[in-house]
Coordinates of N, CA and C in Angstrom, one line a residue:
M1 N -17.4 -137.1 27.9 CA -16.5 -138.2 27.7 C -15.5 -138.5 28.8
I2 N -15.0 -137.3 29.4 CA -14.0 -137.4 30.5 C -14.7 -138.1 31.7
K3 N -16.0 -137.6 31.9 CA -16.7 -138.2 33.0 C -16.9 -139.7 32.9
K4 N -17.3 -140.1 31.6 CA -17.5 -141.5 31.4 C -16.2 -142.3 31.6
N5 N -15.1 -141.8 31.2 CA -13.8 -142.5 31.3 C -13.5 -142.6 32.8
I6 N -13.7 -141.6 33.6 CA -13.4 -141.7 35.1 C -14.3 -142.7 35.7
E7 N -15.6 -142.7 35.3 CA -16.6 -143.7 35.8 C -16.1 -145.1 35.5
Q8 N -15.7 -145.3 34.3 CA -15.2 -146.7 33.9 C -14.0 -147.1 34.6
E9 N -13.0 -146.1 34.9 CA -11.8 -146.4 35.6 C -12.1 -146.9 37.0
I10 N -13.1 -146.1 37.7 CA -13.4 -146.5 39.0 C -14.0 -147.9 39.1
I11 N -14.9 -148.2 38.1 CA -15.6 -149.5 38.1 C -14.5 -150.6 37.9
T12 N -13.6 -150.3 37.0 CA -12.5 -151.3 36.7 C -11.7 -151.6 38.0
I13 N -11.4 -150.5 38.7 CA -10.6 -150.6 39.9 C -11.3 -151.5 41.0
L14 N -12.6 -151.2 41.1 CA -13.5 -151.9 42.0 C -13.5 -153.4 41.7
K15 N -13.7 -153.7 40.4 CA -13.8 -155.1 40.0 C -12.5 -155.8 40.2
E16 N -11.4 -155.2 40.0 CA -10.1 -155.9 40.1 C -9.5 -155.9 41.5
S17 N -10.1 -155.1 42.4 CA -9.6 -155.0 43.7 C -9.7 -156.3 44.5
Q18 N -8.6 -156.7 45.2 CA -8.5 -157.9 45.9 C -8.9 -157.6 47.4
D19 N -9.0 -156.3 47.7 CA -9.3 -156.0 49.1 C -10.8 -155.8 49.4
I20 N -11.6 -155.8 48.4 CA -13.1 -155.6 48.6 C -13.8 -157.0 48.4
P21 N -14.5 -157.4 49.4 CA -15.2 -158.7 49.2 C -16.1 -158.7 48.0
E22 N -16.2 -159.8 47.3 CA -17.0 -159.9 46.1 C -18.4 -159.5 46.3
E23 N -19.0 -159.9 47.5 CA -20.4 -159.6 47.7 C -20.7 -158.1 47.9
N24 N -19.6 -157.3 48.1 CA -19.8 -155.8 48.3 C -19.5 -155.0 47.0
K25 N -18.9 -155.7 46.0 CA -18.5 -155.0 44.8 C -19.7 -154.5 44.0
T26 N -20.7 -155.4 43.9 CA -21.9 -155.0 43.1 C -22.5 -153.8 43.6
E27 N -22.7 -153.7 45.0 CA -23.3 -152.6 45.6 C -22.5 -151.3 45.4
L28 N -21.2 -151.4 45.5 CA -20.3 -150.3 45.4 C -20.4 -149.7 43.9
I29 N -20.4 -150.7 43.0 CA -20.4 -150.2 41.6 C -21.8 -149.5 41.3
K30 N -22.8 -150.0 41.9 CA -24.2 -149.4 41.7 C -24.1 -148.0 42.3
K31 N -23.5 -147.8 43.4 CA -23.4 -146.5 44.0 C -22.6 -145.5 43.1
V32 N -21.5 -146.0 42.6 CA -20.7 -145.2 41.7 C -21.5 -144.8 40.5
L33 N -22.3 -145.7 39.9 CA -23.1 -145.4 38.7 C -24.2 -144.3 39.1
D34 N -24.8 -144.5 40.3 CA -25.8 -143.5 40.8 C -25.2 -142.1 40.9
V35 N -24.0 -142.0 41.4 CA -23.4 -140.7 41.6 C -23.0 -140.1 40.2
C36 N -22.4 -140.9 39.4 CA -21.9 -140.4 38.1 C -23.1 -140.0 37.2
N37 N -24.2 -140.7 37.3 CA -25.4 -140.4 36.5 C -26.3 -139.4 37.0
Q38 N -26.0 -138.9 38.2 CA -26.9 -137.8 38.8 C -26.7 -136.5 38.0
Y39 N -27.8 -135.9 37.7 CA -27.7 -134.7 37.0 C -27.0 -133.6 37.8
V40 N -26.1 -132.9 37.3 CA -25.3 -132.0 38.1 C -26.0 -130.7 38.2
E41 N -26.5 -130.4 39.4 CA -27.1 -129.1 39.7 C -26.0 -128.2 40.3
P42 N -26.2 -126.9 40.2 CA -25.2 -125.9 40.8 C -24.8 -126.3 42.2
V43 N -25.8 -126.7 43.0 CA -25.5 -127.0 44.4 C -24.5 -128.2 44.6
S44 N -24.4 -129.0 43.5 CA -23.4 -130.1 43.6 C -22.0 -129.6 43.5
Q45 N -21.8 -128.3 43.2 CA -20.4 -127.9 43.0 C -20.1 -126.7 43.9
V46 N -20.2 -126.9 45.2 CA -19.9 -125.9 46.2 C -18.4 -125.7 46.3
L47 N -18.0 -124.4 46.3 CA -16.6 -124.1 46.5 C -16.4 -123.2 47.7
W48 N -15.2 -123.3 48.3 CA -14.9 -122.4 49.4 C -13.9 -121.3 48.9
V49 N -14.3 -120.1 49.0 CA -13.5 -119.0 48.5 C -13.3 -117.9 49.6
P50 N -12.2 -117.2 49.6 CA -12.0 -116.1 50.6 C -13.1 -115.1 50.5
I51 N -13.6 -114.8 51.7 CA -14.7 -113.9 51.8 C -14.4 -112.5 51.2
N52 N -13.2 -112.1 51.3 CA -12.8 -110.8 50.8 C -12.7 -110.7 49.2
T53 N -12.9 -111.9 48.6 CA -12.9 -111.8 47.1 C -14.4 -111.6 46.6
I54 N -15.3 -111.5 47.5 CA -16.7 -111.4 47.1 C -17.2 -109.9 47.3
M55 N -17.8 -109.4 46.3 CA -18.3 -108.0 46.3 C -19.9 -108.1 46.3
P56 N -20.5 -107.2 47.1 CA -22.0 -107.1 47.1 C -22.5 -106.5 45.8
N57 N -23.6 -106.9 45.3 CA -24.2 -106.2 44.1 C -24.8 -104.9 44.5
T58 N -25.2 -104.1 43.5 CA -25.8 -102.8 43.8 C -27.3 -102.7 43.6
Y59 N -27.9 -103.9 43.4 CA -29.3 -103.9 43.0 C -30.2 -104.7 44.0
N60 N -29.6 -105.2 45.1 CA -30.4 -106.0 46.0 C -31.4 -105.2 46.8
P61 N -32.7 -105.3 46.6 CA -33.7 -104.5 47.3 C -34.2 -105.2 48.5
N62 N -33.6 -106.4 48.9 CA -34.1 -107.1 50.0 C -33.6 -106.6 51.3
K63 N -34.5 -106.3 52.3 CA -34.1 -105.8 53.6 C -34.6 -106.7 54.7
I64 N -33.9 -106.8 55.8 CA -34.4 -107.6 56.9 C -34.2 -106.7 58.2
A65 N -35.1 -106.8 59.1 CA -35.0 -106.0 60.3 C -33.9 -106.5 61.2
M66 N -33.5 -105.7 62.2 CA -32.5 -106.0 63.1 C -32.7 -107.3 63.9
P67 N -33.9 -107.5 64.4 CA -34.2 -108.8 65.1 C -33.9 -110.0 64.3
E68 N -34.3 -110.0 63.0 CA -34.1 -111.1 62.1 C -32.6 -111.2 61.8
K69 N -31.9 -110.1 61.7 CA -30.4 -110.2 61.5 C -29.7 -110.9 62.7
R70 N -30.2 -110.5 63.9 CA -29.6 -111.1 65.1 C -29.9 -112.6 65.2
L71 N -31.1 -113.0 64.7 CA -31.5 -114.4 64.7 C -30.7 -115.2 63.7
L72 N -30.4 -114.5 62.5 CA -29.6 -115.2 61.5 C -28.2 -115.4 62.0
L73 N -27.6 -114.4 62.6 CA -26.3 -114.5 63.2 C -26.2 -115.7 64.2
R74 N -27.2 -115.7 65.1 CA -27.3 -116.7 66.1 C -27.4 -118.1 65.5
S75 N -28.1 -118.2 64.4 CA -28.3 -119.5 63.7 C -26.9 -119.9 63.2
M76 N -26.2 -119.0 62.5 CA -24.9 -119.4 62.0 C -23.9 -119.7 63.0
L77 N -24.0 -119.0 64.2 CA -23.0 -119.3 65.3 C -23.3 -120.7 65.9
D78 N -24.6 -121.0 66.1 CA -25.0 -122.2 66.8 C -25.0 -123.4 65.9
H79 N -25.6 -123.3 64.6 CA -25.8 -124.4 63.8 C -24.9 -124.5 62.6
G80 N -24.1 -123.5 62.4 CA -23.1 -123.5 61.3 C -23.7 -122.9 60.0
I81 N -22.9 -122.9 58.9 CA -23.4 -122.4 57.6 C -24.1 -123.5 56.9
T82 N -25.3 -123.4 56.7 CA -26.1 -124.4 56.0 C -26.5 -124.1 54.6
L83 N -26.2 -122.9 54.1 CA -26.5 -122.6 52.7 C -25.3 -121.8 52.1
P84 N -25.0 -122.2 50.9 CA -23.9 -121.5 50.2 C -24.4 -120.1 49.7
L85 N -23.5 -119.2 49.5 CA -23.8 -117.9 48.9 C -23.9 -118.2 47.4
I86 N -24.7 -117.5 46.6 CA -24.8 -117.6 45.2 C -24.0 -116.4 44.6
V87 N -23.1 -116.7 43.7 CA -22.2 -115.6 43.2 C -22.0 -115.9 41.6
S88 N -21.5 -114.8 41.0 CA -21.1 -114.9 39.6 C -19.6 -114.5 39.6
V89 N -18.9 -114.9 38.6 CA -17.5 -114.5 38.5 C -17.5 -113.0 38.0
K90 N -16.8 -112.2 38.7 CA -16.7 -110.8 38.3 C -15.4 -110.6 37.5
E91 N -14.4 -111.1 38.0 CA -13.1 -111.2 37.3 C -12.3 -112.3 37.9
Q92 N -11.1 -112.5 37.4 CA -10.3 -113.7 37.9 C -10.3 -113.7 39.4
Q93 N -10.8 -114.8 40.0 CA -10.8 -115.0 41.4 C -11.5 -113.9 42.3
H94 N -12.4 -113.2 41.6 CA -13.3 -112.3 42.3 C -14.7 -112.5 41.9
Y95 N -15.6 -112.3 42.8 CA -17.0 -112.7 42.6 C -18.0 -111.6 43.0
M96 N -19.2 -111.6 42.3 CA -20.2 -110.7 42.6 C -21.4 -111.5 43.2
L97 N -21.9 -111.0 44.3 CA -23.0 -111.7 45.0 C -24.3 -111.6 44.2
I98 N -24.9 -112.7 44.2 CA -26.3 -112.8 43.6 C -27.3 -113.0 44.7
D99 N -27.0 -113.9 45.6 CA -27.9 -114.2 46.8 C -27.0 -114.5 48.0
G100 N -27.5 -114.0 49.1 CA -26.8 -114.3 50.4 C -26.2 -113.1 51.0
Y101 N -26.6 -111.9 50.6 CA -26.0 -110.7 51.1 C -25.9 -110.6 52.6
H102 N -27.0 -110.9 53.3 CA -27.1 -110.7 54.7 C -26.2 -111.7 55.5
R103 N -26.1 -113.0 54.9 CA -25.2 -113.9 55.5 C -23.7 -113.5 55.3
W104 N -23.4 -113.0 54.1 CA -22.1 -112.6 53.8 C -21.7 -111.4 54.7
S105 N -22.6 -110.4 54.8 CA -22.4 -109.2 55.6 C -22.1 -109.6 57.1
L106 N -23.0 -110.5 57.7 CA -22.8 -110.9 59.1 C -21.5 -111.7 59.3
I107 N -21.2 -112.5 58.4 CA -19.9 -113.3 58.5 C -18.7 -112.3 58.5
K108 N -18.8 -111.4 57.6 CA -17.7 -110.4 57.5 C -17.5 -109.6 58.8
K109 N -18.6 -109.4 59.5 CA -18.5 -108.6 60.8 C -18.3 -109.4 62.0
S110 N -18.4 -110.7 61.9 CA -18.2 -111.6 63.0 C -16.8 -112.2 63.1
K111 N -16.0 -111.8 64.1 CA -14.7 -112.3 64.2 C -14.7 -113.8 64.5
V112 N -15.8 -114.2 65.3 CA -15.9 -115.7 65.6 C -16.1 -116.5 64.4
L113 N -17.0 -116.1 63.5 CA -17.3 -116.8 62.3 C -16.1 -116.8 61.3
Q114 N -15.5 -115.6 61.3 CA -14.3 -115.5 60.4 C -13.2 -116.4 60.8
R115 N -12.9 -116.5 62.0 CA -11.9 -117.5 62.5 C -12.3 -118.9 62.3
R116 N -13.6 -119.2 62.6 CA -14.0 -120.6 62.4 C -14.0 -121.0 61.0
L117 N -14.3 -120.1 60.1 CA -14.4 -120.5 58.7 C -13.1 -120.2 57.9
N118 N -12.1 -119.8 58.7 CA -10.8 -119.6 58.1 C -10.9 -118.5 57.0
H119 N -11.8 -117.5 57.3 CA -12.0 -116.4 56.4 C -12.4 -116.8 55.0
K120 N -13.1 -117.9 54.9 CA -13.7 -118.3 53.7 C -15.2 -118.6 53.8
V121 N -15.9 -118.6 52.7 CA -17.3 -118.9 52.7 C -17.7 -119.9 51.5
P122 N -18.7 -120.7 51.7 CA -19.1 -121.6 50.6 C -19.9 -120.9 49.6
V123 N -19.6 -121.1 48.3 CA -20.3 -120.4 47.3 C -20.7 -121.4 46.2
V124 N -21.8 -121.1 45.5 CA -22.2 -121.7 44.2 C -22.1 -120.7 43.1
I125 N -21.4 -121.0 42.1 CA -21.1 -120.0 41.0 C -22.1 -120.2 39.9
L126 N -22.8 -119.2 39.5 CA -23.7 -119.2 38.4 C -23.1 -118.3 37.3
D127 N -23.0 -118.9 36.1 CA -22.4 -118.2 35.0 C -23.6 -117.5 34.2
L128 N -23.9 -116.3 34.6 CA -25.0 -115.6 34.0 C -24.6 -114.2 33.5
P129 N -25.3 -113.7 32.5 CA -25.0 -112.3 32.1 C -25.7 -111.4 33.1
K130 N -25.3 -110.1 33.1 CA -25.7 -109.1 34.1 C -27.2 -109.1 34.4
T131 N -28.0 -109.0 33.3 CA -29.5 -109.0 33.5 C -30.0 -110.2 34.2
E132 N -29.5 -111.4 33.8 CA -29.9 -112.6 34.4 C -29.5 -112.7 35.9
Q133 N -28.3 -112.1 36.2 CA -27.9 -112.1 37.6 C -28.9 -111.3 38.4
I134 N -29.4 -110.2 37.9 CA -30.4 -109.4 38.6 C -31.6 -110.2 38.8
V135 N -32.1 -110.8 37.8 CA -33.3 -111.6 37.9 C -33.1 -112.8 38.9
A136 N -32.0 -113.4 38.9 CA -31.8 -114.5 39.8 C -31.8 -114.0 41.2
S137 N -31.2 -112.8 41.5 CA -31.2 -112.2 42.8 C -32.6 -111.9 43.3
I138 N -33.4 -111.3 42.4 CA -34.8 -111.0 42.8 C -35.6 -112.3 43.1
R139 N -35.4 -113.3 42.2 CA -36.1 -114.5 42.4 C -35.8 -115.2 43.8
H140 N -34.5 -115.2 44.1 CA -34.1 -115.8 45.4 C -34.6 -115.0 46.6
N141 N -34.7 -113.7 46.4 CA -35.1 -112.8 47.5 C -36.5 -112.5 47.7
R142 N -37.3 -112.6 46.6 CA -38.6 -112.0 46.5 C -39.5 -112.6 47.7
A143 N -39.4 -113.8 48.0 CA -40.2 -114.4 49.1 C -39.6 -114.2 50.5
R144 N -38.4 -113.6 50.5 CA -37.7 -113.4 51.8 C -37.6 -111.9 52.1
G145 N -37.8 -111.5 53.3 CA -37.6 -110.1 53.6 C -38.6 -109.2 52.9
K146 N -38.2 -107.9 52.9 CA -39.1 -106.9 52.3 C -38.4 -106.1 51.2
H147 N -38.9 -106.1 50.0 CA -38.3 -105.4 49.0 C -38.6 -103.9 49.1
Q148 N -37.6 -103.0 49.0 CA -37.8 -101.6 49.0 C -38.2 -101.1 47.6
I149 N -39.3 -100.3 47.6 CA -39.9 -99.9 46.3 C -38.9 -99.2 45.4
A150 N -38.1 -98.3 46.0 CA -37.1 -97.5 45.2 C -36.1 -98.5 44.6
E151 N -35.6 -99.4 45.3 CA -34.6 -100.3 44.8 C -35.2 -101.3 43.7
I152 N -36.4 -101.8 44.0 CA -37.0 -102.7 43.0 C -37.4 -102.0 41.7
S153 N -37.7 -100.7 41.9 CA -38.0 -99.9 40.7 C -36.7 -99.7 39.8
E154 N -35.6 -99.6 40.5 CA -34.3 -99.5 39.8 C -34.0 -100.8 39.0
V155 N -34.4 -101.9 39.6 CA -34.2 -103.2 38.9 C -35.1 -103.2 37.6
V156 N -36.3 -102.8 37.8 CA -37.2 -102.7 36.6 C -36.6 -101.8 35.5
K157 N -36.1 -100.6 36.0 CA -35.5 -99.7 35.1 C -34.3 -100.3 34.3
T158 N -33.4 -101.0 35.1 CA -32.2 -101.6 34.5 C -32.6 -102.7 33.4
L159 N -33.6 -103.5 33.8 CA -34.0 -104.5 32.8 C -34.6 -103.9 31.6
S160 N -35.5 -102.9 31.8 CA -36.1 -102.2 30.7 C -35.0 -101.5 29.8
A161 N -34.0 -100.9 30.4 CA -33.0 -100.3 29.6 C -32.1 -101.3 28.8
N162 N -32.2 -102.5 29.3 CA -31.5 -103.6 28.6 C -32.3 -104.3 27.5
G163 N -33.5 -103.7 27.2 CA -34.3 -104.2 26.2 C -35.4 -105.2 26.6
W164 N -35.6 -105.3 27.9 CA -36.6 -106.3 28.3 C -38.0 -105.6 28.2
S165 N -38.9 -106.4 27.6 CA -40.3 -105.9 27.5 C -41.0 -106.0 28.9
S166 N -42.1 -105.3 29.0 CA -42.9 -105.4 30.3 C -43.3 -106.8 30.5
K167 N -43.7 -107.5 29.5 CA -44.1 -108.9 29.6 C -43.0 -109.8 30.1
K168 N -41.8 -109.6 29.6 CA -40.7 -110.4 30.0 C -40.3 -110.1 31.5
I169 N -40.4 -108.9 31.9 CA -40.1 -108.5 33.3 C -41.2 -109.2 34.2
M170 N -42.4 -109.1 33.8 CA -43.5 -109.7 34.6 C -43.3 -111.2 34.8
E171 N -42.9 -111.9 33.7 CA -42.7 -113.3 33.8 C -41.5 -113.7 34.6
A172 N -40.4 -112.9 34.4 CA -39.2 -113.2 35.1 C -39.2 -112.9 36.6
L173 N -39.9 -111.8 37.0 CA -39.9 -111.4 38.4 C -41.2 -111.8 39.1
G174 N -42.1 -112.5 38.5 CA -43.3 -112.9 39.1 C -44.3 -111.7 39.5
M175 N -44.3 -110.7 38.6 CA -45.1 -109.5 38.8 C -46.3 -109.5 37.9
D176 N -47.3 -108.7 38.2 CA -48.4 -108.5 37.2 C -48.2 -107.2 36.5
A177 N -49.0 -106.9 35.5 CA -48.8 -105.7 34.7 C -48.9 -104.4 35.5
D178 N -49.9 -104.4 36.4 CA -50.0 -103.2 37.3 C -48.8 -102.9 38.1
E179 N -48.2 -104.0 38.6 CA -47.0 -103.8 39.5 C -45.8 -103.3 38.7
V180 N -45.6 -103.8 37.5 CA -44.6 -103.3 36.6 C -44.8 -101.8 36.3
L181 N -46.0 -101.5 36.0 CA -46.4 -100.1 35.6 C -46.2 -99.2 36.8
R182 N -46.6 -99.6 38.0 CA -46.4 -98.7 39.2 C -44.9 -98.5 39.5
L183 N -44.1 -99.6 39.3 CA -42.7 -99.4 39.6 C -42.0 -98.5 38.5
K184 N -42.5 -98.5 37.3 CA -41.9 -97.6 36.3 C -42.3 -96.2 36.6
Q185 N -43.6 -96.0 37.0 CA -44.1 -94.7 37.3 C -43.4 -94.1 38.6
F186 N -43.1 -95.0 39.5 CA -42.5 -94.5 40.7 C -41.2 -93.7 40.5
K187 N -40.5 -94.1 39.5 CA -39.2 -93.4 39.1 C -39.4 -92.4 38.0
G188 N -40.7 -92.2 37.5 CA -40.9 -91.3 36.4 C -40.3 -91.7 35.1
L189 N -40.3 -93.0 34.8 CA -39.6 -93.5 33.7 C -40.5 -93.5 32.4
G190 N -41.0 -92.3 32.1 CA -41.9 -92.2 31.0 C -41.4 -92.8 29.7
E191 N -40.1 -92.7 29.5 CA -39.5 -93.2 28.2 C -39.6 -94.8 28.2
L192 N -39.8 -95.4 29.3 CA -39.8 -96.8 29.3 C -41.2 -97.4 29.0
F193 N -42.2 -96.5 28.8 CA -43.6 -97.0 28.5 C -43.8 -97.2 27.0
K194 N -42.8 -97.0 26.2 CA -42.9 -97.1 24.8 C -43.2 -98.5 24.3
D195 N -42.9 -99.5 25.2 CA -43.1 -100.9 24.8 C -44.5 -101.4 25.3
N196 N -45.5 -100.8 24.9 CA -46.8 -101.0 25.4 C -47.3 -102.4 25.0
D197 N -46.6 -103.4 25.5 CA -47.0 -104.8 25.1 C -47.6 -105.6 26.2
Y198 N -48.2 -104.9 27.2 CA -48.9 -105.5 28.3 C -50.3 -105.1 28.2
S199 N -51.2 -105.9 28.8 CA -52.6 -105.6 28.8 C -53.3 -106.3 30.0
Q200 N -54.5 -105.9 30.2 CA -55.3 -106.4 31.4 C -55.5 -107.9 31.2
S201 N -55.4 -108.4 30.0 CA -55.6 -109.9 29.8 C -54.5 -110.7 30.4
W202 N -53.4 -110.1 30.8 CA -52.3 -110.9 31.4 C -52.5 -111.1 32.9
H203 N -53.5 -110.4 33.5 CA -53.7 -110.5 34.9 C -54.1 -111.9 35.3

């Protein structure tokens, strides 16, 4: 309702304005309607927050080699910050990283970037429970870098401990039954096999 009221107020102002040529009003009103009716995606609401208010998560299994780190830093120095970090609210005015650890880490270590960005970074906030934060982090990172087996198995352990079935883990993280089983076995999580709700038919 608030959005509709604002939309109507803008349109009324445009219609009544004496400074805008009549032939331009229709086009401007159309643009206002297009903007107001655009479905609001998270990326539509980028905020700039102090970098020191962001904490890294403890479950990110994504690693990149030093040459790629140097390349990422060079890209940010030369081309600027082109992607926001993905975070969740940890507590008032403090955030937990979901995606963007390597960018966050490199910016924190770069005096040039810190000065240029005024010690702030762009973020998109996702309001998710802890298990969904983990899933979002894995989904963002799975196709980038190399997941370390020990860390990814800890993710599987955490999700299982929170009541997630093997099938749900498979679907959420894009794994097959064998992969989930291997990751559980890697950590010796025998107690987690009790939910035997996966089968070869899911391959």
